[in-house]
Amino acid sequence: MKAALAAAREAYAAATDALARAEEAARAVGLDVDQSDEPVRELRAQRIRIVEPDGTTRMLIGNSTIASIAPTRGEDQEHPGRGTFGGILFCNDEGTEAGGLIYAGHRNNGKPSQLGLWTAEGAVKITATAADGTDHTLFSSEATHNGAPTAPAM
């Protein structure tokens, strides 16, 4: 065990030395190895969590599994039965889901699924199907808050 640990430490030291030499060579030819302003060409992820400087979740962008969670006071809680959709969940100052924008990506009765936008007070619907399936709604908020219709979320 001691021999394996010593070998690992030796390999780590050699790798650290090699990295330092490579960075030194790159700097010698004018490359900035400490920070790059180059944009990432492509980012592949199943979920992206946007957080505040203190770590509080502000937004989640995700694939069809995003529906299975509901951020609540900074903790992801299971949200069974919500269906599968990809989209964006927006969170308030305490890290609790406060709304979202989703797209299911499948067909219902041969028609494309709707795009949905909601707020914490209630659902806000924006639909558009066309190409023969009609369905145009494009806004509808029948949800109420304290007995009054909620304001359009757009």
PDB file of C-alpha atoms in Angstrom:
ATOM      1  CA  MET A   1       0.000   0.000   0.000  1.00  0.00           C
ATOM      2  CA  LYS A   2       2.812   2.414   0.899  1.00  0.00           C
ATOM      3  CA  ALA A   3       4.565   1.664  -2.399  1.00  0.00           C
ATOM      4  CA  ALA A   4       1.389   2.404  -4.391  1.00  0.00           C
ATOM      5  CA  LEU A   5       0.873   5.664  -2.515  1.00  0.00           C
ATOM      6  CA  ALA A   6       4.493   6.683  -3.131  1.00  0.00           C
ATOM      7  CA  ALA A   7       4.145   5.861  -6.855  1.00  0.00           C
ATOM      8  CA  ALA A   8       0.943   7.906  -7.078  1.00  0.00           C
ATOM      9  CA  ARG A   9       2.616  10.881  -5.412  1.00  0.00           C
ATOM     10  CA  GLU A  10       5.564  10.590  -7.805  1.00  0.00           C
ATOM     11  CA  ALA A  11       3.221  10.477 -10.830  1.00  0.00           C
ATOM     12  CA  TYR A  12       1.295  13.497  -9.512  1.00  0.00           C
ATOM     13  CA  ALA A  13       4.534  15.453  -9.065  1.00  0.00           C
ATOM     14  CA  ALA A  14       5.657  14.561 -12.604  1.00  0.00           C
ATOM     15  CA  ALA A  15       2.289  15.613 -14.071  1.00  0.00           C
ATOM     16  CA  THR A  16       2.328  18.886 -12.131  1.00  0.00           C
ATOM     17  CA  ASP A  17       5.852  19.595 -13.391  1.00  0.00           C
ATOM     18  CA  ALA A  18       4.862  18.767 -16.993  1.00  0.00           C
ATOM     19  CA  LEU A  19       1.854  21.095 -16.786  1.00  0.00           C
ATOM     20  CA  ALA A  20       3.989  23.930 -15.409  1.00  0.00           C
ATOM     21  CA  ARG A  21       6.523  23.473 -18.245  1.00  0.00           C
ATOM     22  CA  ALA A  22       3.769  23.418 -20.895  1.00  0.00           C
ATOM     23  CA  GLU A  23       2.219  26.611 -19.512  1.00  0.00           C
ATOM     24  CA  GLU A  24       5.642  28.274 -19.412  1.00  0.00           C
ATOM     25  CA  ALA A  25       6.277  27.331 -23.065  1.00  0.00           C
ATOM     26  CA  ALA A  26       2.843  28.617 -24.095  1.00  0.00           C
ATOM     27  CA  ARG A  27       3.457  31.938 -22.342  1.00  0.00           C
ATOM     28  CA  ALA A  28       6.856  32.218 -24.053  1.00  0.00           C
ATOM     29  CA  VAL A  29       5.130  32.271 -27.449  1.00  0.00           C
ATOM     30  CA  GLY A  30       2.507  34.787 -26.327  1.00  0.00           C
ATOM     31  CA  LEU A  31      -0.420  32.561 -25.390  1.00  0.00           C
ATOM     32  CA  ASP A  32      -2.587  33.451 -22.411  1.00  0.00           C
ATOM     33  CA  VAL A  33      -2.945  30.195 -20.514  1.00  0.00           C
ATOM     34  CA  ASP A  34      -4.533  31.688 -17.414  1.00  0.00           C
ATOM     35  CA  GLN A  35      -7.835  32.795 -18.934  1.00  0.00           C
ATOM     36  CA  SER A  36      -9.532  32.416 -22.279  1.00  0.00           C
ATOM     37  CA  ASP A  37     -12.140  34.769 -23.714  1.00  0.00           C
ATOM     38  CA  GLU A  38     -12.908  32.315 -26.504  1.00  0.00           C
ATOM     39  CA  PRO A  39     -16.563  31.286 -26.504  1.00  0.00           C
ATOM     40  CA  VAL A  40     -17.434  27.637 -26.175  1.00  0.00           C
ATOM     41  CA  ARG A  41     -18.426  26.399 -29.625  1.00  0.00           C
ATOM     42  CA  GLU A  42     -20.931  23.863 -28.339  1.00  0.00           C
ATOM     43  CA  LEU A  43     -22.158  22.950 -24.897  1.00  0.00           C
ATOM     44  CA  ARG A  44     -23.796  19.551 -24.482  1.00  0.00           C
ATOM     45  CA  ALA A  45     -25.725  19.080 -21.280  1.00  0.00           C
ATOM     46  CA  GLN A  46     -28.854  17.430 -19.977  1.00  0.00           C
ATOM     47  CA  ARG A  47     -29.437  20.205 -17.472  1.00  0.00           C
ATOM     48  CA  ILE A  48     -27.928  23.642 -16.889  1.00  0.00           C
ATOM     49  CA  ARG A  49     -28.417  25.332 -13.528  1.00  0.00           C
ATOM     50  CA  ILE A  50     -27.989  29.116 -13.428  1.00  0.00           C
ATOM     51  CA  VAL A  51     -27.151  30.269  -9.899  1.00  0.00           C
ATOM     52  CA  GLU A  52     -26.660  33.521  -8.019  1.00  0.00           C
ATOM     53  CA  PRO A  53     -23.211  34.293  -6.522  1.00  0.00           C
ATOM     54  CA  ASP A  54     -24.404  32.722  -3.248  1.00  0.00           C
ATOM     55  CA  GLY A  55     -25.406  29.490  -5.035  1.00  0.00           C
ATOM     56  CA  THR A  56     -29.185  30.076  -5.023  1.00  0.00           C
ATOM     57  CA  THR A  57     -30.806  28.507  -8.086  1.00  0.00           C
ATOM     58  CA  ARG A  58     -32.276  31.188 -10.366  1.00  0.00           C
ATOM     59  CA  MET A  59     -33.042  29.151 -13.500  1.00  0.00           C
ATOM     60  CA  LEU A  60     -32.906  25.568 -14.750  1.00  0.00           C
ATOM     61  CA  ILE A  61     -32.695  24.718 -18.434  1.00  0.00           C
ATOM     62  CA  GLY A  62     -33.201  21.066 -19.190  1.00  0.00           C
ATOM     63  CA  ASN A  63     -34.249  18.170 -21.340  1.00  0.00           C
ATOM     64  CA  SER A  64     -37.392  16.068 -20.926  1.00  0.00           C
ATOM     65  CA  THR A  65     -36.450  15.127 -17.351  1.00  0.00           C
ATOM     66  CA  ILE A  66     -36.657  18.734 -16.095  1.00  0.00           C
ATOM     67  CA  ALA A  67     -40.352  18.183 -15.320  1.00  0.00           C
ATOM     68  CA  SER A  68     -39.551  15.561 -12.699  1.00  0.00           C
ATOM     69  CA  ILE A  69     -38.182  18.143 -10.253  1.00  0.00           C
ATOM     70  CA  ALA A  70     -39.500  21.249  -8.544  1.00  0.00           C
ATOM     71  CA  PRO A  71     -36.860  23.494  -6.949  1.00  0.00           C
ATOM     72  CA  THR A  72     -38.110  24.407  -3.467  1.00  0.00           C
ATOM     73  CA  ARG A  73     -36.082  26.690  -1.163  1.00  0.00           C
ATOM     74  CA  GLY A  74     -32.851  25.628  -2.828  1.00  0.00           C
ATOM     75  CA  GLU A  75     -33.559  21.890  -2.807  1.00  0.00           C
ATOM     76  CA  ASP A  76     -34.748  19.845  -5.784  1.00  0.00           C
ATOM     77  CA  GLN A  77     -37.959  18.049  -4.799  1.00  0.00           C
ATOM     78  CA  GLU A  78     -39.540  15.257  -6.829  1.00  0.00           C
ATOM     79  CA  HIS A  79     -42.546  16.378  -8.855  1.00  0.00           C
ATOM     80  CA  PRO A  80     -44.239  13.162 -10.033  1.00  0.00           C
ATOM     81  CA  GLY A  81     -47.032  13.256 -12.562  1.00  0.00           C
ATOM     82  CA  ARG A  82     -46.060  16.513 -14.229  1.00  0.00           C
ATOM     83  CA  GLY A  83     -45.267  14.784 -17.515  1.00  0.00           C
ATOM     84  CA  THR A  84     -42.172  15.008 -19.656  1.00  0.00           C
ATOM     85  CA  PHE A  85     -41.094  18.211 -21.307  1.00  0.00           C
ATOM     86  CA  GLY A  86     -37.985  20.199 -21.977  1.00  0.00           C
ATOM     87  CA  GLY A  87     -37.743  23.823 -21.061  1.00  0.00           C
ATOM     88  CA  ILE A  88     -36.830  26.463 -18.537  1.00  0.00           C
ATOM     89  CA  LEU A  89     -37.859  26.682 -14.881  1.00  0.00           C
ATOM     90  CA  PHE A  90     -37.548  30.122 -13.289  1.00  0.00           C
ATOM     91  CA  CYS A  91     -36.883  30.452  -9.543  1.00  0.00           C
ATOM     92  CA  ASN A  92     -37.506  33.286  -7.110  1.00  0.00           C
ATOM     93  CA  ASP A  93     -35.047  34.803  -4.616  1.00  0.00           C
ATOM     94  CA  GLU A  94     -35.318  31.824  -2.263  1.00  0.00           C
ATOM     95  CA  GLY A  95     -34.629  29.251  -5.011  1.00  0.00           C
ATOM     96  CA  THR A  96     -38.243  28.089  -5.360  1.00  0.00           C
ATOM     97  CA  GLU A  97     -39.847  27.482  -8.742  1.00  0.00           C
ATOM     98  CA  ALA A  98     -41.899  30.532  -9.706  1.00  0.00           C
ATOM     99  CA  GLY A  99     -42.749  29.830 -13.342  1.00  0.00           C
ATOM    100  CA  GLY A 100     -41.462  28.368 -16.542  1.00  0.00           C
ATOM    101  CA  LEU A 101     -41.521  27.943 -20.275  1.00  0.00           C
ATOM    102  CA  ILE A 102     -41.901  24.417 -21.639  1.00  0.00           C
ATOM    103  CA  TYR A 103     -42.328  22.425 -24.824  1.00  0.00           C
ATOM    104  CA  ALA A 104     -43.379  18.781 -24.691  1.00  0.00           C
ATOM    105  CA  GLY A 105     -42.037  17.847 -28.134  1.00  0.00           C
ATOM    106  CA  HIS A 106     -44.533  15.088 -28.897  1.00  0.00           C
ATOM    107  CA  ARG A 107     -47.882  14.915 -30.663  1.00  0.00           C
ATOM    108  CA  ASN A 108     -51.343  14.670 -29.111  1.00  0.00           C
ATOM    109  CA  ASN A 109     -54.057  13.300 -31.412  1.00  0.00           C
ATOM    110  CA  GLY A 110     -51.727  13.826 -34.357  1.00  0.00           C
ATOM    111  CA  LYS A 111     -51.133  17.494 -33.519  1.00  0.00           C
ATOM    112  CA  PRO A 112     -47.869  18.948 -32.207  1.00  0.00           C
ATOM    113  CA  SER A 113     -47.797  19.572 -28.480  1.00  0.00           C
ATOM    114  CA  GLN A 114     -48.244  23.052 -27.158  1.00  0.00           C
ATOM    115  CA  LEU A 115     -45.787  25.524 -25.801  1.00  0.00           C
ATOM    116  CA  GLY A 116     -46.613  26.464 -22.238  1.00  0.00           C
ATOM    117  CA  LEU A 117     -45.748  29.427 -20.051  1.00  0.00           C
ATOM    118  CA  TRP A 118     -46.826  29.654 -16.426  1.00  0.00           C
ATOM    119  CA  THR A 119     -46.331  31.724 -13.329  1.00  0.00           C
ATOM    120  CA  ALA A 120     -46.609  30.798  -9.668  1.00  0.00           C
ATOM    121  CA  GLU A 121     -50.113  32.316  -9.560  1.00  0.00           C
ATOM    122  CA  GLY A 122     -51.459  30.099 -12.312  1.00  0.00           C
ATOM    123  CA  ALA A 123     -51.113  28.749 -15.803  1.00  0.00           C
ATOM    124  CA  VAL A 124     -50.651  31.054 -18.737  1.00  0.00           C
ATOM    125  CA  LYS A 125     -51.272  29.345 -22.046  1.00  0.00           C
ATOM    126  CA  ILE A 126     -49.702  30.201 -25.384  1.00  0.00           C
ATOM    127  CA  THR A 127     -50.608  27.743 -28.106  1.00  0.00           C
ATOM    128  CA  ALA A 128     -49.994  27.607 -31.829  1.00  0.00           C
ATOM    129  CA  THR A 129     -50.319  24.541 -33.984  1.00  0.00           C
ATOM    130  CA  ALA A 130     -51.418  25.315 -37.567  1.00  0.00           C
ATOM    131  CA  ALA A 131     -50.250  23.326 -40.627  1.00  0.00           C
ATOM    132  CA  ASP A 132     -53.830  21.976 -40.637  1.00  0.00           C
ATOM    133  CA  GLY A 133     -54.217  21.135 -36.953  1.00  0.00           C
ATOM    134  CA  THR A 134     -55.625  24.610 -36.058  1.00  0.00           C
ATOM    135  CA  ASP A 135     -55.341  25.269 -32.257  1.00  0.00           C
ATOM    136  CA  HIS A 136     -54.215  28.966 -32.347  1.00  0.00           C
ATOM    137  CA  THR A 137     -54.956  30.269 -28.783  1.00  0.00           C
ATOM    138  CA  LEU A 138     -51.691  32.345 -28.552  1.00  0.00           C
ATOM    139  CA  PHE A 139     -52.501  33.575 -25.072  1.00  0.00           C
ATOM    140  CA  SER A 140     -55.010  32.751 -22.383  1.00  0.00           C
ATOM    141  CA  SER A 141     -54.894  33.294 -18.668  1.00  0.00           C
ATOM    142  CA  GLU A 142     -57.990  32.100 -16.911  1.00  0.00           C
ATOM    143  CA  ALA A 143     -56.084  31.593 -13.696  1.00  0.00           C
ATOM    144  CA  THR A 144     -57.029  33.913 -10.893  1.00  0.00           C
ATOM    145  CA  HIS A 145     -55.183  35.205  -7.885  1.00  0.00           C
ATOM    146  CA  ASN A 146     -57.346  36.373  -4.989  1.00  0.00           C
ATOM    147  CA  GLY A 147     -60.389  36.274  -7.272  1.00  0.00           C
ATOM    148  CA  ALA A 148     -58.992  38.569  -9.979  1.00  0.00           C
ATOM    149  CA  PRO A 149     -57.578  37.492 -13.349  1.00  0.00           C
ATOM    150  CA  THR A 150     -53.811  37.413 -13.384  1.00  0.00           C
ATOM    151  CA  ALA A 151     -52.016  39.918 -15.563  1.00  0.00           C
ATOM    152  CA  PRO A 152     -50.646  38.668 -18.877  1.00  0.00           C
ATOM    153  CA  ALA A 153     -47.154  37.311 -18.447  1.00  0.00           C
ATOM    154  CA  MET A 154     -45.961  38.848 -21.691  1.00  0.00           C
TER     155      MET A 154
END
